[in-house]
Coordinates of C-alpha atoms in Angstrom, one line a residue:
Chain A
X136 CA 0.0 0.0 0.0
X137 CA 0.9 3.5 -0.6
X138 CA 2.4 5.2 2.2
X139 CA 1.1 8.9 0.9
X140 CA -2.1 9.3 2.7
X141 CA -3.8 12.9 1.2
X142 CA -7.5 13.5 1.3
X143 CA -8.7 12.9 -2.0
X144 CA -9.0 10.0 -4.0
X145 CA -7.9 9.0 -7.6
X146 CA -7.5 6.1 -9.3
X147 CA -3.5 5.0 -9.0
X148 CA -1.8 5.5 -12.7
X149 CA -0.5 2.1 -13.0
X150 CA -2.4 -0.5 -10.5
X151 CA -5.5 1.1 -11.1
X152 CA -6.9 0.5 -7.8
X153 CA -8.6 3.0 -6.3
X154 CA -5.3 5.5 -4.1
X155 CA -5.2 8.4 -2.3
X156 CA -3.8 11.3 -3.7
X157 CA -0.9 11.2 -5.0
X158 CA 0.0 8.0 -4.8
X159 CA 2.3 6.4 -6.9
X160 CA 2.9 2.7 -6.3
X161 CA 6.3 1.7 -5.2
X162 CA 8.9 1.4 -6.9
X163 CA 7.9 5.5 -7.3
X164 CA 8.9 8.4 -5.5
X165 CA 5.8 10.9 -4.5
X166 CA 6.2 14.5 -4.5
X167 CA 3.9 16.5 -2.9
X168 CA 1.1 19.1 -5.1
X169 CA 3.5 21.9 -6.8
X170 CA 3.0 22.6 -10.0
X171 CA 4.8 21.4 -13.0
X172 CA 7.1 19.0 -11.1
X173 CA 9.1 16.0 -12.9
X174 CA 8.1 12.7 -11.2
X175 CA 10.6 10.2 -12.3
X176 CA 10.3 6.4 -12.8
X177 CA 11.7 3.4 -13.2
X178 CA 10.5 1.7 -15.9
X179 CA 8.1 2.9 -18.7
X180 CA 4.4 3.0 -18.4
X181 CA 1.8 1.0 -19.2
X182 CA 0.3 2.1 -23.0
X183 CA -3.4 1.2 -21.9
X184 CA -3.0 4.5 -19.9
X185 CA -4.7 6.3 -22.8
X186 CA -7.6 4.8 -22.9
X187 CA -8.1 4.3 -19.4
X188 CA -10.6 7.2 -19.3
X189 CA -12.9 5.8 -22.4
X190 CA -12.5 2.4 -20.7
X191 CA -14.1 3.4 -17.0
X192 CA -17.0 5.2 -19.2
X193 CA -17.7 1.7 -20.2
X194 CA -17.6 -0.2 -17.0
X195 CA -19.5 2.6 -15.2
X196 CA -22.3 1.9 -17.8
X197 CA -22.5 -1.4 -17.6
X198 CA -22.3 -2.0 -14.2
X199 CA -25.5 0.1 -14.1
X200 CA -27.1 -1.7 -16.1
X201 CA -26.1 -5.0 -14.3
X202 CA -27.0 -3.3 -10.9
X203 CA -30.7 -2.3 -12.2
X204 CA -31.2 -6.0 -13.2
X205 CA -30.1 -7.5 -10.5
X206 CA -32.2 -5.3 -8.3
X207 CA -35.3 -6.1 -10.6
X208 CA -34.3 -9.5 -10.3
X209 CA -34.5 -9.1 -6.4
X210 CA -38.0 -7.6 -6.4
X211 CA -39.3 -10.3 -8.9
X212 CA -37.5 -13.1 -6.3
X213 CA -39.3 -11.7 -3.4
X214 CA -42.5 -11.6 -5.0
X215 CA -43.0 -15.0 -6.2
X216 CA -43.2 -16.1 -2.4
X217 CA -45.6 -13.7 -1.4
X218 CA -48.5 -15.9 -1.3
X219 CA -50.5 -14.2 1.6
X220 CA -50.5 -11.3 3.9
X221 CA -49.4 -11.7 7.7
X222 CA -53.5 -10.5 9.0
X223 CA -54.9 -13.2 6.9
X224 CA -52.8 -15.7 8.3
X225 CA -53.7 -14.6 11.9
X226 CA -57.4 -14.1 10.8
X227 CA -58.2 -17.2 13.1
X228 CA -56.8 -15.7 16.1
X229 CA -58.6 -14.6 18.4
X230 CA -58.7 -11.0 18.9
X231 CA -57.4 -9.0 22.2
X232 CA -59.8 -7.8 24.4
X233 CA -59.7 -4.1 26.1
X234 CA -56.2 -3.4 27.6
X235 CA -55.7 -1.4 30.9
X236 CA -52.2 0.3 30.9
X237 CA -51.3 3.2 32.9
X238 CA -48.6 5.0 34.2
X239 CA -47.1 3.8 37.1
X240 CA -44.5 5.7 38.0
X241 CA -43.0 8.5 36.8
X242 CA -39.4 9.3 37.3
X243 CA -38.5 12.6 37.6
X244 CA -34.9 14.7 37.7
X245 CA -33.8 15.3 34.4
X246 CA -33.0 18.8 34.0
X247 CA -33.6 18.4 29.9
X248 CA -35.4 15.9 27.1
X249 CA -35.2 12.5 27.6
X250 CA -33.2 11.1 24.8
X251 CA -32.5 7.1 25.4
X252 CA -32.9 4.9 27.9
X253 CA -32.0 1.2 29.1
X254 CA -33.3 -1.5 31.3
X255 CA -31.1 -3.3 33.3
X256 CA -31.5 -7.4 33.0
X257 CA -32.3 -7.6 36.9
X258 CA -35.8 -6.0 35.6
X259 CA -35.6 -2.7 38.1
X260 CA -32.8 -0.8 37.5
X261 CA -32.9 2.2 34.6
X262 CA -30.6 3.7 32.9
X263 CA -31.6 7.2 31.3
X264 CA -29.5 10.1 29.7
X265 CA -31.0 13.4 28.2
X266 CA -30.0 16.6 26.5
X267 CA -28.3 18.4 29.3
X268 CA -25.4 15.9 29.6
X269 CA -27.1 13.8 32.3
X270 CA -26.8 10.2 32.8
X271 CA -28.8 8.7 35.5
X272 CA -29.5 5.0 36.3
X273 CA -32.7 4.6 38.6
X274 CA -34.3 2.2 40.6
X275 CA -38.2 1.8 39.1
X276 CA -39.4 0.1 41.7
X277 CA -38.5 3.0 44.3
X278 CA -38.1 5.9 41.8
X279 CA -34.9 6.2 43.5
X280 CA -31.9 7.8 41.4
X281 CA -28.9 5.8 42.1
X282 CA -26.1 7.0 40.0
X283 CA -25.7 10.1 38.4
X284 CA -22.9 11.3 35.4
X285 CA -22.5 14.5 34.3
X286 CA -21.2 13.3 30.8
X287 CA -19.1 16.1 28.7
X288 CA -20.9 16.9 25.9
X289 CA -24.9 17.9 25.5
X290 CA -27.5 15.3 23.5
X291 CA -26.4 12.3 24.8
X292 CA -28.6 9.9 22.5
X293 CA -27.6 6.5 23.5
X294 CA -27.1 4.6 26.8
X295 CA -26.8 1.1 27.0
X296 CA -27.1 -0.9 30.3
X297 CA -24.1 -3.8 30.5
X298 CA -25.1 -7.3 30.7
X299 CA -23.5 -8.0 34.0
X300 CA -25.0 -4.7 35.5
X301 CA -22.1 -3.5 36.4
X302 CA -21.0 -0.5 33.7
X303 CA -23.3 1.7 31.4
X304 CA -22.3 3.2 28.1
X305 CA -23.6 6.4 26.6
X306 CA -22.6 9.2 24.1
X307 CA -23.6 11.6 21.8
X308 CA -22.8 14.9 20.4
X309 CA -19.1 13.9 21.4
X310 CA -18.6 11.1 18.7
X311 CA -17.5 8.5 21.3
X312 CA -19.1 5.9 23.2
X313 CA -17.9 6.2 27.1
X314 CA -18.1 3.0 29.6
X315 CA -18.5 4.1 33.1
X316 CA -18.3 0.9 35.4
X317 CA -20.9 1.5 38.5
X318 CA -20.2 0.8 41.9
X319 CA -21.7 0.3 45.2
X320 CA -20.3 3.2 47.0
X321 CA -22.3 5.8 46.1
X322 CA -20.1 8.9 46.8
X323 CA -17.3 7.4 44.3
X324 CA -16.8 9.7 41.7
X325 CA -18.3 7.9 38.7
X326 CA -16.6 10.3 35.7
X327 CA -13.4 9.5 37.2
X328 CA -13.3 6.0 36.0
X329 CA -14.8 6.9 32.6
X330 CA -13.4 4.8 29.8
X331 CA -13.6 5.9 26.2
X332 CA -14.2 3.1 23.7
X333 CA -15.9 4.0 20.5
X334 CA -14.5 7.2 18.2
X335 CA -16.5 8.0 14.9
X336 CA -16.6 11.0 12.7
X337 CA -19.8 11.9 13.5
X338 CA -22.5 11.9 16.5
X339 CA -23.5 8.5 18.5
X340 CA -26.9 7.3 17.5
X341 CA -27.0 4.2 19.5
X342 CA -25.1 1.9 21.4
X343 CA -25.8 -1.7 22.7
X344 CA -23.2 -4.4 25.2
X345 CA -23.5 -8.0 23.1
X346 CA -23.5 -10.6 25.3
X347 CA -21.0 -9.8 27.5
X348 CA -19.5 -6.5 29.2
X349 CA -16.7 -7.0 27.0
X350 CA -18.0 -5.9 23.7
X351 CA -19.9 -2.9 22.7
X352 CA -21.8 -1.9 18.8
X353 CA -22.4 1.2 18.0
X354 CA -24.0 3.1 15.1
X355 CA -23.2 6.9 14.1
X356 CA -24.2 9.7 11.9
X357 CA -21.1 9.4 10.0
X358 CA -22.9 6.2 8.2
X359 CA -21.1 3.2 10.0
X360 CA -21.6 0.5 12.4
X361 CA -18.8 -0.5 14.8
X362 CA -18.0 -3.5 16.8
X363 CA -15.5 -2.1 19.8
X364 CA -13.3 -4.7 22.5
X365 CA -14.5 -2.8 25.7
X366 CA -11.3 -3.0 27.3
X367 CA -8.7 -2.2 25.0
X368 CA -10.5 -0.1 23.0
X369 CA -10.0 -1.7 19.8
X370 CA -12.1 -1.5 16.8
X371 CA -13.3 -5.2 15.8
X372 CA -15.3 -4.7 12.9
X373 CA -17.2 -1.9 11.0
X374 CA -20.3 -2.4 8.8
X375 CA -20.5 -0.1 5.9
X376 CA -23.5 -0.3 3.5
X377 CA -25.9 3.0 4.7
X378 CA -25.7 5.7 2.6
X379 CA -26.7 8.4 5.2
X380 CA -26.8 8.7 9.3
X381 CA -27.3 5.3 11.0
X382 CA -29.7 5.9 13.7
X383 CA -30.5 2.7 15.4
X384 CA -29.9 -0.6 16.1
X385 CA -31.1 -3.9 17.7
X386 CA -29.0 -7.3 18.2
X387 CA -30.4 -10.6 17.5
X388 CA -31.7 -12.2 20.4
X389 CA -28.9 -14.6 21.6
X390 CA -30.2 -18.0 20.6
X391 CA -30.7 -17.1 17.0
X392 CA -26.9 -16.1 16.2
X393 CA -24.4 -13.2 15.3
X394 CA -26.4 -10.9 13.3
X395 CA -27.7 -7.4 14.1
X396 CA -29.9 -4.7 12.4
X397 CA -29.4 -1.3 11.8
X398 CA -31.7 1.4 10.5
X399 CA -30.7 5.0 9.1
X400 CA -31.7 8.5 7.0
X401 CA -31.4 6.1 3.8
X402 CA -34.6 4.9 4.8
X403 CA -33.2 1.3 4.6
X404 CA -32.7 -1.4 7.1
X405 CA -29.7 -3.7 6.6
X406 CA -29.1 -7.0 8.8
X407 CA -25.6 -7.3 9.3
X408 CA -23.2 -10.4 10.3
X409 CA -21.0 -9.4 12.6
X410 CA -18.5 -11.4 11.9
X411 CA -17.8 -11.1 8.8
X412 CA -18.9 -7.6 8.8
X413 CA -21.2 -8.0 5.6
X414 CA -24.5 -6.5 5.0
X415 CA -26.9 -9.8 4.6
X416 CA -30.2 -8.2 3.8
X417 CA -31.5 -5.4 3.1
X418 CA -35.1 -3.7 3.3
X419 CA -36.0 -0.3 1.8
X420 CA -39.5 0.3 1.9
X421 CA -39.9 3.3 4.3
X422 CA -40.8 6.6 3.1
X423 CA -38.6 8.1 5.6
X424 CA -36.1 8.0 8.0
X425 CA -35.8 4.9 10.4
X426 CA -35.8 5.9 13.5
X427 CA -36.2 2.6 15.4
X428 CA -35.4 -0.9 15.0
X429 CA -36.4 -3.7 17.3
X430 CA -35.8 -7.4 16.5
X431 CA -39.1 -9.9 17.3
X432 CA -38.5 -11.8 20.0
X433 CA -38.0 -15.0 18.3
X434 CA -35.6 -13.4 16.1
X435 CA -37.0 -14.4 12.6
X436 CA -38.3 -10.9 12.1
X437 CA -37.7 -7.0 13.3
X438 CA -40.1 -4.2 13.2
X439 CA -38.8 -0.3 11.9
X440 CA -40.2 2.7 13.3
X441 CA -39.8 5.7 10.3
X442 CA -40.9 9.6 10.7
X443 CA -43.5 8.1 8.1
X444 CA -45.6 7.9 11.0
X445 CA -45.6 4.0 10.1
X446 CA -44.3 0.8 12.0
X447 CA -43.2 -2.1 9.6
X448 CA -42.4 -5.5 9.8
X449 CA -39.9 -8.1 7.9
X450 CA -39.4 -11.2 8.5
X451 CA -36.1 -12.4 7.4
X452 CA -36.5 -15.6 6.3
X453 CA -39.3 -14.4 3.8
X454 CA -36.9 -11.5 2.8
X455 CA -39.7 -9.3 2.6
X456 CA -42.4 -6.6 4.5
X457 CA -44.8 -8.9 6.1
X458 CA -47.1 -6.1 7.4
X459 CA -47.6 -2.1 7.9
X460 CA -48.8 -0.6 11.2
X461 CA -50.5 2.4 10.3
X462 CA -53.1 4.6 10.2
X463 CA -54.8 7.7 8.3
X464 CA -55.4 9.9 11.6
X465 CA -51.3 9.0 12.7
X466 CA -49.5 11.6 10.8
X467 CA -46.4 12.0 13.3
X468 CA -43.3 10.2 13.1
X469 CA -42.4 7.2 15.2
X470 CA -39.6 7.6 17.2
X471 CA -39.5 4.2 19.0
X472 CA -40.6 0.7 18.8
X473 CA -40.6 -2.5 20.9
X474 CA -42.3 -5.9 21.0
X475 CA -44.4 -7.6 24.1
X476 CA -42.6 -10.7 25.7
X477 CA -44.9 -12.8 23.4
X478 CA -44.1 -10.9 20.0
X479 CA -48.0 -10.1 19.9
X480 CA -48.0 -6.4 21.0
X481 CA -45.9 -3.8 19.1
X482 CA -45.6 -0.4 21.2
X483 CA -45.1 2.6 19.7
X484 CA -43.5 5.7 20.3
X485 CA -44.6 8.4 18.3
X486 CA -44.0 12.4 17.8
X487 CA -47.3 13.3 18.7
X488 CA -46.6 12.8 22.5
X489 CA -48.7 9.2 22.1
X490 CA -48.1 5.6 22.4
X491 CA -49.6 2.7 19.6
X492 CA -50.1 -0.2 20.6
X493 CA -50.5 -2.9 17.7
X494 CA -51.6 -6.3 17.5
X495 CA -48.7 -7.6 15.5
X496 CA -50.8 -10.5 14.2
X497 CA -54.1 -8.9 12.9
X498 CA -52.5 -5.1 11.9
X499 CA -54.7 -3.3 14.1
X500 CA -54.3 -0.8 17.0
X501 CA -55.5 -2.1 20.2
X502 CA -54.8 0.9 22.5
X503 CA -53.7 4.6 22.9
X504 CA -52.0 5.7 25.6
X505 CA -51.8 9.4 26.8
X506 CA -49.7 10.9 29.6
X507 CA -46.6 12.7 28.1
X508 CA -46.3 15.9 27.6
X509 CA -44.2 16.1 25.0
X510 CA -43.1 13.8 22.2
X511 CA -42.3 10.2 23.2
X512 CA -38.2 9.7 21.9
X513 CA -37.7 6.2 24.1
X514 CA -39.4 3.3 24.5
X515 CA -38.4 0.0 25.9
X516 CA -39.9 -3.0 27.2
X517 CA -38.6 -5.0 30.6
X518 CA -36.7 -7.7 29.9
X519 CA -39.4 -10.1 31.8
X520 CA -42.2 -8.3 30.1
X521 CA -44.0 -7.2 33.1
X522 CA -43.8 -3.2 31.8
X523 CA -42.6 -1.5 30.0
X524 CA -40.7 2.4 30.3
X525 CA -41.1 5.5 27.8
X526 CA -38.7 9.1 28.3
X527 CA -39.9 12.5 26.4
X528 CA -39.2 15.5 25.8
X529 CA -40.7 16.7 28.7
X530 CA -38.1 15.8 30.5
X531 CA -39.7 12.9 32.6
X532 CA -39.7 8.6 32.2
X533 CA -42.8 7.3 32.8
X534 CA -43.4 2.9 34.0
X535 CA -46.1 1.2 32.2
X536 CA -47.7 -1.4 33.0
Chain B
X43 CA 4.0 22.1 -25.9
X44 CA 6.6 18.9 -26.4
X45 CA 10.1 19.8 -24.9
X46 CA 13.1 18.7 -27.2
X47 CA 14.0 15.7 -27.8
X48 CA 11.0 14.3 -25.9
X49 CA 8.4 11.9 -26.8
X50 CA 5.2 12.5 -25.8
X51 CA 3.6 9.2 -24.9
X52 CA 0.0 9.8 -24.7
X53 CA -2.8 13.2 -24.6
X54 CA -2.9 15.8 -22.8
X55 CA -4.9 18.1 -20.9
X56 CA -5.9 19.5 -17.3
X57 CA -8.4 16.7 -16.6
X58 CA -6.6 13.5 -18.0
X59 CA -3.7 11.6 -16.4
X60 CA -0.3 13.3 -17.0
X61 CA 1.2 12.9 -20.2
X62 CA 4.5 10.4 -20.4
X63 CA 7.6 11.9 -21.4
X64 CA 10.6 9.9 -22.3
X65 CA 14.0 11.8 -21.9
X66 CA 17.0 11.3 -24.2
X67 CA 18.5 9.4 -21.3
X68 CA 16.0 7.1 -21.3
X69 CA 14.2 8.3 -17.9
X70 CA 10.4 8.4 -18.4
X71 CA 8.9 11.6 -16.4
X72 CA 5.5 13.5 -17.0
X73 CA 4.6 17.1 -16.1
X74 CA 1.8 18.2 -13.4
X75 CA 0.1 21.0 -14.1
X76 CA -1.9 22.9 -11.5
X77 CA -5.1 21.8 -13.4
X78 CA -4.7 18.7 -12.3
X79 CA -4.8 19.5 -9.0
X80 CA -7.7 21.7 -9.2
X81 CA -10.4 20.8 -7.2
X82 CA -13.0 20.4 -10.1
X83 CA -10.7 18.0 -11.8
X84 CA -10.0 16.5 -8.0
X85 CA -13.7 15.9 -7.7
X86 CA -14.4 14.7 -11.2
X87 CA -11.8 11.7 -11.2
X88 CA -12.8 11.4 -7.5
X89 CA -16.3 11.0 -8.9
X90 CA -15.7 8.7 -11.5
X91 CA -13.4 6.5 -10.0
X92 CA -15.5 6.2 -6.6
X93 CA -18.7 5.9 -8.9
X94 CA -17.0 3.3 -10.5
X95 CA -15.8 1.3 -7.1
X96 CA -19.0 2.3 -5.3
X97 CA -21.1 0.7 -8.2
X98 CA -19.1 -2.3 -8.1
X99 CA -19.5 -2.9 -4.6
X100 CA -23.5 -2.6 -5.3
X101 CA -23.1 -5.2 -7.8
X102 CA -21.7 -7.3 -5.5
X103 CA -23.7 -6.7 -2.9
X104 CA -26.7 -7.4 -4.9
X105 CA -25.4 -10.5 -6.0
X106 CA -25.3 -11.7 -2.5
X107 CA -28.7 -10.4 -1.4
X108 CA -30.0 -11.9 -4.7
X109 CA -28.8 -15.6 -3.4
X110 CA -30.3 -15.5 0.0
X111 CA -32.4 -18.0 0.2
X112 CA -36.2 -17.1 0.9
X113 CA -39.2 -18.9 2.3
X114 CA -42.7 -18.6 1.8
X115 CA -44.8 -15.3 3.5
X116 CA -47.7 -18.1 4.3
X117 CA -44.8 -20.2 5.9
X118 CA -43.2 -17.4 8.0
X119 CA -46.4 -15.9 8.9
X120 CA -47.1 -19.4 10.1
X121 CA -44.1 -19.8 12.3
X122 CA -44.5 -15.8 13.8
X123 CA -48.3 -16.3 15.1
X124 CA -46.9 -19.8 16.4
X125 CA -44.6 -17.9 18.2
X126 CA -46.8 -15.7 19.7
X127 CA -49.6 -18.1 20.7
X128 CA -47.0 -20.5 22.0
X129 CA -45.7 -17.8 24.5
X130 CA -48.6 -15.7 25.4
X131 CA -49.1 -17.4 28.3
X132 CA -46.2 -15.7 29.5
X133 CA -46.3 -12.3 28.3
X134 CA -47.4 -10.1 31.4
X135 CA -48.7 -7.3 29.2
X136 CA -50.7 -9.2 27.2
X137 CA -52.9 -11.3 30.0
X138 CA -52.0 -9.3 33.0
X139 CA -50.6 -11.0 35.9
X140 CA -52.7 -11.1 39.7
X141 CA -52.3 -8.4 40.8
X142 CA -49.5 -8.4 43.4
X143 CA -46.8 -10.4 41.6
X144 CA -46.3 -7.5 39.4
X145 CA -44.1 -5.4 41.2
X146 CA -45.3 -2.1 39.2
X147 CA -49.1 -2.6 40.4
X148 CA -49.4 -2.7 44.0
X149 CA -52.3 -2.7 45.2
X150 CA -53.2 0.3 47.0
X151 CA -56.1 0.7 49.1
X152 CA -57.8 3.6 49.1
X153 CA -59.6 5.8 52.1
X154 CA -62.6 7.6 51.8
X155 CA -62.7 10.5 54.1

């Protein structure tokens, strides 16, 4: 590789590959951008030079062409299977009666919006962060706040609870991810033992531990996906494939494998391995940016939240959209989405300071919950399924159950 | 504009790849002009180039989304409500548990004064 790292790219003059500026393959000497300077070489260059230009015309053109069949090809491949829609199927199903869901507690004591927030896998501990640069983890039984970080930078727009319970993650506006590991003795300064782990170009969009402390994936508004070692802070693996700001993500629940989703502005969804860092599939049928992704709880489908005021969901082995949640009178974006324990209730987070809740089976809204004051940004359901919490903009969490 | 005793290898101008000289010495060398360095002529081999590896990564991509191999929407649709009947039992927010093992609903009593 060339050892001349500039800014811009052009293609290199005699491997053809694709170099930074100016980069002339070894055996060559680079010289940096005056005008009119001699480079010398070694040995005389290749005659196809000439016609390199004519030549890419042609490749551009025809890999165009191959690109548009093969993504008509797709479409035609992935409507041959669908036989049926998902509501027809669950026609037989009994419908769900009347559902009584209220606000059981509220947590109060953020100074700002609500941005993100996490359950921890005991079932009662809470990690929020807001606007202001607050990141406090909670106790939703008590309301009690039991940690509190002041982090560094304003918007912090992801937090992640760790596995083990023992560390949070968060970031934001600052481009990194931060690990702060919690302990009992509530007077310790928490930022002290701040560790820094992700670094992008761009903002934090969310974060989330696999299954173990040790590993942490993030997504950013520079466009990528990351896989980061916790304790050394080295970058495993990045996932490139969105054309735009990645905004969230969900990880496959564990039986089911190594695969997660993302969703961005691009208005796609890509399921990534994370392995190999290849995009698997990929799903574009949102009007809008994808705010939310959530995987179903078996792990053979996700459902996508969009600011097209709709809820979607694919299942991946059909490689398709198996249904829409939507309706004529919802005209504000969703900001968040989660499944039930059982897969059957979607919950929905919307702009409009509501929340949806869909039978995932039939397509239809069972309930509408009011209580915010202010658009609904998080929304996540406890890992035992006995409630489920929501943060706004108006700067409060509310417990659901 | 050839200098002496040159040979000019192949075209020139501010957008293309330099032009090839070979001295009377035999040493090959070509001239940079500030054109090439411009930023429009930057930007439009940037573009074309990255078109050209960004399009070929599509392709590729493509290809391997194209192979995946893809079930039937009756079948899947199948295997989801399965899913969901199978574990309803469980799910707290779907039948409500007695009130009192849900942590989140106590029940309260209420005075009437």
């Amino acid at each position: 590789m060339c050892q001349h790292v500039e800014s811009t790219e052009i293609n290199c003059l005699l491997c053809k590959n694709v170099r930074l500026l100016i980069c002339l393959c070894s055996p060559f000497r680079c010289r940096s951008l005056p005008a009119q300077r001699k480079i010398y070489m070694r040995s005389p260059p290749i005659p196809e030079m000439a016609t390199q230009e004519v030549q890419l015309n042609e490749t551009l053109a025809h890999l165009k062409t191959e690109s548009e069949t093969l993504k008509s090809k797709l479409e035609e491949e992935r409507a041959k299977l669908h036989d049926v829609e998902l509501h027809q199927v669950a026609e037989k199903v009994e419908g769900l009666g009347q559902f009584v869901m209220k606000t059981r507690r509220t947590l109060k004591g953020h100074g700002n919006k609500v941005l993100c927030m996490d359950w921890c896998k005991d079932k009662r501990r809470i990690v929020s962060s807001s606007q202001d640069g607050k990141v406090i983890v909670w106790d939703a039984f008590t309301t009690n706040k039991e940690h509190a970080v002041t982090m560094p930078c304003t918007w912090v727009m992801a937090c992640a609870y760790a596995p083990s319970g023992c560390a949070v993650a968060c970031g934001g506006l600052d481009n990194k991810c931060s690990v702060y590991p919690l302990s009992l003795d509530k007077n310790e300064n928490l930022a002290a033992k701040k560790k820094s782990v992700a670094m992008h170009t761009n903002y934090l969009s969310a974060c989330s531990f696999t299954n173990s402390d040790m590993q942490i994936l993030t997504s950013s508004g520079d466009g990528t996906c990351a896989l980061w070692d916790v304790e050394s802070g080295q970058l495993l693996q990045s996932f490139h494939g969105h054309a735009a700001d990645v905004l969230c993500l969900d990880l496959a629940p564990s039986e089911t494998g190594n695969t997660f989703v993302s969703g961005g502005c691009d208005k796609k969804a890509n399921v990534w391995d994370m392995r190999s860092g290849q995009c698997i599939q990929s799903f574009e049928t949102h009007e809008s940016d994808i705010n939310s992704v959530r995987y179903y709880p078996s792990g053979d489908a996700f459902a996508s939240g969009s600011d097209d005021a709709t809820c979607r969901l694919y299942d991946l082995r059909a490689d398709r959209e198996v249904a829409i949640y939507s309706k004529e009178s919802i005209i504000f974006g969703v900001s968040s989405v989660d499944f039930s324990l059982s897969g059957r209730l979607l919950f929905g987070g919307y702009n409009d300071y509501t929340i949806n809740v869909w039978d995932v089976l039939k397509g239809t809204r069972v309930s509408i919950l009011f209580g915010h004051e202010n658009r609904v940004s998080t929304l996540r359901v406890s890992p035992d399924g006995t409630a489920f919490c929501t943060g706004s903009w108006d700067h409060t969490l509310r417990i659901w159950a | 504009m050839s200098p002496r005793g040159l040979t000019a290898l192949s075209g020139v101008s501010g957008h293309s790849p330099p032009v090839w000289f070979q001295s009377l010495d035999g040493l090959f060398f070509f001239f940079l002009n500030k054109e090439y360095f411009s930023p429009q002529t930057i930007s439009n081999n940037m573009t074309s180039n990255s078109n050209l590896s960004n399009m070929r990564r599509l392709v590729e991509q493509l290809k391997l989304e194209a192979s995946v191999e893809r079930i039937k929407v009756s079948q899947a649709a199948a295997e989801l409500q399965q899913y969901c009947l199978q574990n309803a039992g469980k799910d707290a927010l779907l039948v409500g548990v007695p009130t009192g093992s849900n942590p989140f609903r106590e029940p309260r009593s209420c005075a009437v004064v």
